[in-house]
Amino acid sequence: MELLKRKIIEEGIVLSDQVLKVDSFLNHQIDPLLMQEIGRTFANRFRESGITKIVTIESSGIAPAVMTALELGVSVIFARKRKSLTLQDDLYTEKVYSFTKKEESEVSISRKLLSPSDRVLLIDDFLANGEAALAMARIVENAGAEVAGIGIVIEKAFQNGGSKLRELGYDIESLARVTSLQSGSAVFAD
Ligand code: G4P
């Protein structure tokens, strides 16, 4: 997606050869016009996939997930990272190991929100080692529902999440595939 690549080139900050900071439009401040375009692009890609729900993880996946859901006319469920006062039992819970943060956390979704008839589109802001996407997929599959696609805003193609998920047979759309963050700038796959 050209607009997204332009934003990454103009506003992204390469923090190291592993980490790209995009706080000005995705991870802290949100650019609604860019998000609308992201939503339209994912929706067009998965319009024929019979999607009934979108699942993401709080917090940065929510904006692209909502814009996609608006286009597809479905609801968004965001997996919660912390147990809330109102979300305590009857949960699907999965562990997520973050290689970036070197820590394990848990994500949960209420059992009431997913049913075996659901065809789910997973959306996330970054794909690095694929741990977050795999945890979401396990939750959906534990509910007896199907992962009908995965939409990623920025895939770091030099980490192994993309190949892991593709080998498992998931239908993945990444809007920007970054192949390298060497020498202070992002290089794209195409
Ligand atoms: P993985 O799920 O693909 O294995 O990724 P990893 O554990 O490495 O990532 C943990 C968190 O860091 C996730 O966000 C992920 O989106 C984010 N992340 C990974 N690589 C980058 C990067 O190069 N740049 C930026 N900006 N983020 C990256 P999170 O902790 O869940 O944060 P949030 O959704 O609350 O913003």
Tab-separated table of C-alpha atoms and ligand atoms in Angstrom:
chain	number	residue	atom	x	y	z
A	1	MET	CA	0.000	0.000	0.000
A	2	GLU	CA	1.773	3.081	-1.329
A	3	LEU	CA	0.311	5.606	1.134
A	4	LEU	CA	1.450	3.466	4.063
A	5	LYS	CA	4.960	3.002	2.659
A	6	ARG	CA	5.214	6.775	2.132
A	7	LYS	CA	4.181	7.369	5.764
A	8	ILE	CA	6.792	4.871	6.969
A	9	ILE	CA	9.499	6.517	4.857
A	10	GLU	CA	8.536	10.063	5.862
A	11	GLU	CA	7.596	9.581	9.525
A	12	GLY	CA	8.957	6.227	10.674
A	13	ILE	CA	11.999	6.252	12.915
A	14	VAL	CA	14.369	3.305	12.718
A	15	LEU	CA	15.322	2.710	16.341
A	16	SER	CA	17.606	-0.239	15.600
A	17	ASP	CA	18.013	-2.891	12.905
A	18	GLN	CA	15.072	-4.669	14.598
A	19	VAL	CA	12.603	-1.950	15.625
A	20	LEU	CA	10.652	0.628	13.626
A	21	LYS	CA	8.926	3.411	15.559
A	22	VAL	CA	5.677	4.608	13.986
A	23	ASP	CA	4.163	6.519	16.882
A	24	SER	CA	3.070	9.447	14.709
A	25	PHE	CA	0.388	7.497	12.814
A	26	LEU	CA	-0.099	3.969	14.256
A	27	ASN	CA	1.171	3.254	17.783
A	28	HIS	CA	0.460	6.451	19.685
A	29	GLN	CA	-1.077	9.140	17.497
A	30	ILE	CA	-3.468	7.748	14.872
A	31	ASP	CA	-3.919	9.109	11.340
A	32	PRO	CA	-7.625	8.508	10.607
A	33	LEU	CA	-7.386	8.981	6.833
A	34	LEU	CA	-4.559	6.481	6.618
A	35	MET	CA	-6.537	4.139	8.880
A	36	GLN	CA	-9.588	4.489	6.619
A	37	GLU	CA	-7.483	3.535	3.596
A	38	ILE	CA	-6.011	0.586	5.519
A	39	GLY	CA	-9.546	-0.548	6.403
A	40	ARG	CA	-10.681	-0.299	2.757
A	41	THR	CA	-7.647	-2.233	1.542
A	42	PHE	CA	-8.117	-5.106	4.010
A	43	ALA	CA	-11.878	-5.155	3.344
A	44	ASN	CA	-11.375	-5.363	-0.438
A	45	ARG	CA	-8.832	-8.152	0.003
A	46	PHE	CA	-11.071	-10.254	2.281
A	47	ARG	CA	-14.541	-9.247	1.011
A	48	GLU	CA	-15.177	-12.666	-0.563
A	49	SER	CA	-13.908	-14.619	2.471
A	50	GLY	CA	-17.246	-14.661	4.311
A	51	ILE	CA	-15.878	-12.809	7.354
A	52	THR	CA	-18.319	-12.610	10.284
A	53	LYS	CA	-16.008	-11.114	12.972
A	54	ILE	CA	-12.681	-9.359	13.302
A	55	VAL	CA	-10.332	-10.204	16.170
A	56	THR	CA	-7.380	-8.067	17.229
A	57	ILE	CA	-5.299	-7.430	20.372
A	58	GLU	CA	-5.375	-4.189	22.321
A	59	SER	CA	-4.194	-1.548	21.791
A	60	SER	CA	-2.643	-0.710	18.425
A	61	GLY	CA	-4.589	-3.325	16.466
A	62	ILE	CA	-7.910	-1.711	17.346
A	63	ALA	CA	-7.815	1.247	14.932
A	64	PRO	CA	-7.099	-0.740	11.737
A	65	ALA	CA	-9.482	-3.480	12.911
A	66	VAL	CA	-12.369	-1.037	13.439
A	67	MET	CA	-11.879	0.632	10.058
A	68	THR	CA	-11.856	-2.767	8.344
A	69	ALA	CA	-14.922	-3.874	10.293
A	70	LEU	CA	-16.792	-0.727	9.274
A	71	GLU	CA	-16.166	-1.551	5.611
A	72	LEU	CA	-17.159	-5.217	6.022
A	73	GLY	CA	-20.150	-4.528	8.287
A	74	VAL	CA	-18.992	-6.832	11.102
A	75	SER	CA	-17.995	-6.412	14.767
A	76	VAL	CA	-14.510	-6.229	16.248
A	77	ILE	CA	-13.398	-8.175	19.325
A	78	PHE	CA	-10.159	-7.043	20.907
A	79	ALA	CA	-8.349	-9.558	23.057
A	80	ARG	CA	-7.595	-8.006	26.423
A	81	LYS	CA	-4.151	-8.146	27.957
A	82	ARG	CA	-5.319	-7.656	31.515
A	83	LYS	CA	-8.259	-9.149	33.278
A	84	SER	CA	-10.828	-6.423	33.756
A	85	LEU	CA	-13.423	-6.034	36.481
A	86	THR	CA	-16.152	-7.076	34.080
A	87	LEU	CA	-14.166	-9.745	32.220
A	88	GLN	CA	-13.138	-12.372	34.738
A	89	ASP	CA	-14.501	-15.770	33.946
A	90	ASP	CA	-15.731	-17.754	31.002
A	91	LEU	CA	-12.714	-16.729	28.984
A	92	TYR	CA	-10.540	-18.164	26.246
A	93	THR	CA	-7.016	-17.321	27.449
A	94	GLU	CA	-3.708	-17.853	25.647
A	95	LYS	CA	-0.115	-17.068	26.526
A	96	VAL	CA	1.876	-14.701	24.283
A	97	TYR	CA	5.650	-14.600	24.508
A	98	SER	CA	7.062	-11.291	23.308
A	99	PHE	CA	10.577	-11.579	21.888
A	100	THR	CA	10.723	-7.778	21.792
A	101	LYS	CA	9.915	-7.407	25.477
A	102	LYS	CA	11.315	-10.785	26.601
A	103	GLU	CA	8.265	-11.482	28.693
A	104	GLU	CA	5.208	-13.678	28.653
A	105	SER	CA	1.723	-12.248	28.948
A	106	GLU	CA	-1.814	-13.538	28.588
A	107	VAL	CA	-4.596	-12.426	26.283
A	108	SER	CA	-8.269	-13.225	26.814
A	109	ILE	CA	-11.568	-13.099	24.967
A	110	SER	CA	-14.972	-13.804	26.472
A	111	ARG	CA	-16.381	-17.153	25.357
A	112	LYS	CA	-19.709	-15.442	24.690
A	113	LEU	CA	-18.291	-13.441	21.778
A	114	LEU	CA	-17.132	-16.265	19.511
A	115	SER	CA	-19.142	-19.152	18.125
A	116	PRO	CA	-18.255	-22.151	15.923
A	117	SER	CA	-20.053	-20.577	12.959
A	118	ASP	CA	-17.721	-17.547	12.940
A	119	ARG	CA	-15.250	-16.929	10.117
A	120	VAL	CA	-12.703	-14.615	11.651
A	121	LEU	CA	-10.294	-12.091	10.166
A	122	LEU	CA	-7.341	-11.446	12.494
A	123	ILE	CA	-5.878	-7.936	12.285
A	124	ASP	CA	-2.712	-6.617	13.927
A	125	ASP	CA	-0.435	-3.612	13.579
A	126	PHE	CA	2.930	-5.450	13.468
A	127	LEU	CA	3.972	-8.976	12.593
A	128	ALA	CA	7.364	-9.842	14.040
A	129	ASN	CA	7.714	-13.375	15.412
A	130	GLY	CA	4.026	-14.110	15.029
A	131	GLU	CA	3.364	-14.844	18.692
A	132	ALA	CA	0.413	-12.451	18.974
A	133	ALA	CA	-1.195	-13.686	15.744
A	134	LEU	CA	-0.727	-17.329	16.781
A	135	ALA	CA	-2.332	-16.656	20.177
A	136	MET	CA	-5.334	-15.036	18.488
A	137	ALA	CA	-5.584	-17.963	16.054
A	138	ARG	CA	-5.504	-20.482	18.929
A	139	ILE	CA	-8.330	-18.638	20.693
A	140	VAL	CA	-10.475	-18.577	17.529
A	141	GLU	CA	-9.792	-22.257	16.851
A	142	ASN	CA	-10.477	-23.232	20.480
A	143	ALA	CA	-13.887	-21.626	20.029
A	144	GLY	CA	-14.448	-23.981	17.070
A	145	ALA	CA	-14.441	-21.004	14.692
A	146	GLU	CA	-12.254	-20.596	11.601
A	147	VAL	CA	-9.430	-18.153	10.900
A	148	ALA	CA	-10.430	-17.029	7.396
A	149	GLY	CA	-7.566	-14.556	7.001
A	150	ILE	CA	-4.906	-12.456	8.692
A	151	GLY	CA	-4.371	-8.752	7.934
A	152	ILE	CA	-1.116	-7.149	9.050
A	153	VAL	CA	-0.331	-3.449	8.698
A	154	ILE	CA	3.489	-3.767	8.867
A	155	GLU	CA	5.245	-7.120	8.520
A	156	LYS	CA	8.896	-7.267	9.513
A	157	ALA	CA	9.765	-9.874	6.904
A	158	PHE	CA	13.258	-10.380	8.358
A	159	GLN	CA	11.658	-11.981	11.437
A	160	ASN	CA	10.061	-15.394	11.197
A	161	GLY	CA	6.365	-14.706	11.982
A	162	GLY	CA	5.286	-14.381	8.354
A	163	SER	CA	6.906	-17.618	7.221
A	164	LYS	CA	5.607	-19.487	10.303
A	165	LEU	CA	2.014	-18.393	9.665
A	166	ARG	CA	2.204	-18.999	5.884
A	167	GLU	CA	3.604	-22.502	6.484
A	168	LEU	CA	0.596	-23.185	8.705
A	169	GLY	CA	-1.595	-22.315	5.708
A	170	TYR	CA	-3.076	-19.014	6.869
A	171	ASP	CA	-4.142	-16.504	4.193
A	172	ILE	CA	-2.090	-13.403	5.082
A	173	GLU	CA	-2.189	-9.890	3.684
A	174	SER	CA	0.587	-7.534	4.811
A	175	LEU	CA	0.182	-3.945	3.643
A	176	ALA	CA	3.894	-3.132	3.995
A	177	ARG	CA	6.611	-5.794	4.120
A	178	VAL	CA	9.840	-4.440	5.548
A	179	THR	CA	12.783	-6.622	4.572
A	180	SER	CA	15.476	-4.649	6.366
A	181	LEU	CA	15.992	-1.839	8.853
A	182	GLN	CA	19.753	-1.705	8.340
A	183	SER	CA	21.574	1.639	7.984
A	184	GLY	CA	18.735	3.634	9.524
A	185	SER	CA	16.115	3.211	6.810
A	186	ALA	CA	13.313	0.828	5.986
A	187	VAL	CA	13.631	-1.311	2.851
A	188	PHE	CA	10.441	-2.821	1.418
A	189	ALA	CA	9.877	-6.166	-0.306
A	190	ASP	CA	8.184	-4.529	-3.332
B	1	G4P	P1	5.041	-10.929	17.703
B	1	G4P	O1	3.697	-10.892	18.357
B	1	G4P	O2	4.907	-10.853	16.170
B	1	G4P	O3	5.853	-12.123	18.119
B	1	G4P	O4	5.813	-9.615	18.106
B	1	G4P	P2	6.600	-9.173	19.418
B	1	G4P	O5	6.238	-10.056	20.546
B	1	G4P	O6	8.002	-9.046	19.003
B	1	G4P	O7	5.930	-7.732	19.631
B	1	G4P	C1	5.456	-7.275	20.863
B	1	G4P	C2	4.853	-5.916	20.714
B	1	G4P	O8	5.754	-5.035	20.003
B	1	G4P	C3	3.560	-5.821	19.954
B	1	G4P	O9	2.860	-4.690	20.389
B	1	G4P	C4	4.049	-5.582	18.518
B	1	G4P	O10	3.018	-5.028	17.727
B	1	G4P	C5	5.159	-4.613	18.768
B	1	G4P	N1	6.238	-4.578	17.807
B	1	G4P	C6	7.038	-5.586	17.372
B	1	G4P	N2	7.989	-5.107	16.559
B	1	G4P	C7	7.783	-3.769	16.474
B	1	G4P	C8	8.445	-2.729	15.781
B	1	G4P	O11	9.435	-2.899	15.048
B	1	G4P	N3	7.927	-1.482	15.951
B	1	G4P	C9	6.845	-1.220	16.724
B	1	G4P	N4	6.418	0.053	16.796
B	1	G4P	N5	6.200	-2.184	17.415
B	1	G4P	C10	6.669	-3.448	17.266
B	1	G4P	P3	2.245	-4.505	21.842
B	1	G4P	O12	3.266	-4.597	22.910
B	1	G4P	O13	1.120	-5.469	21.966
B	1	G4P	O14	1.799	-3.007	21.827
B	1	G4P	P4	0.453	-2.239	21.506
B	1	G4P	O15	-0.392	-3.052	20.552
B	1	G4P	O16	-0.235	-2.055	22.813
B	1	G4P	O17	0.903	-0.972	20.866
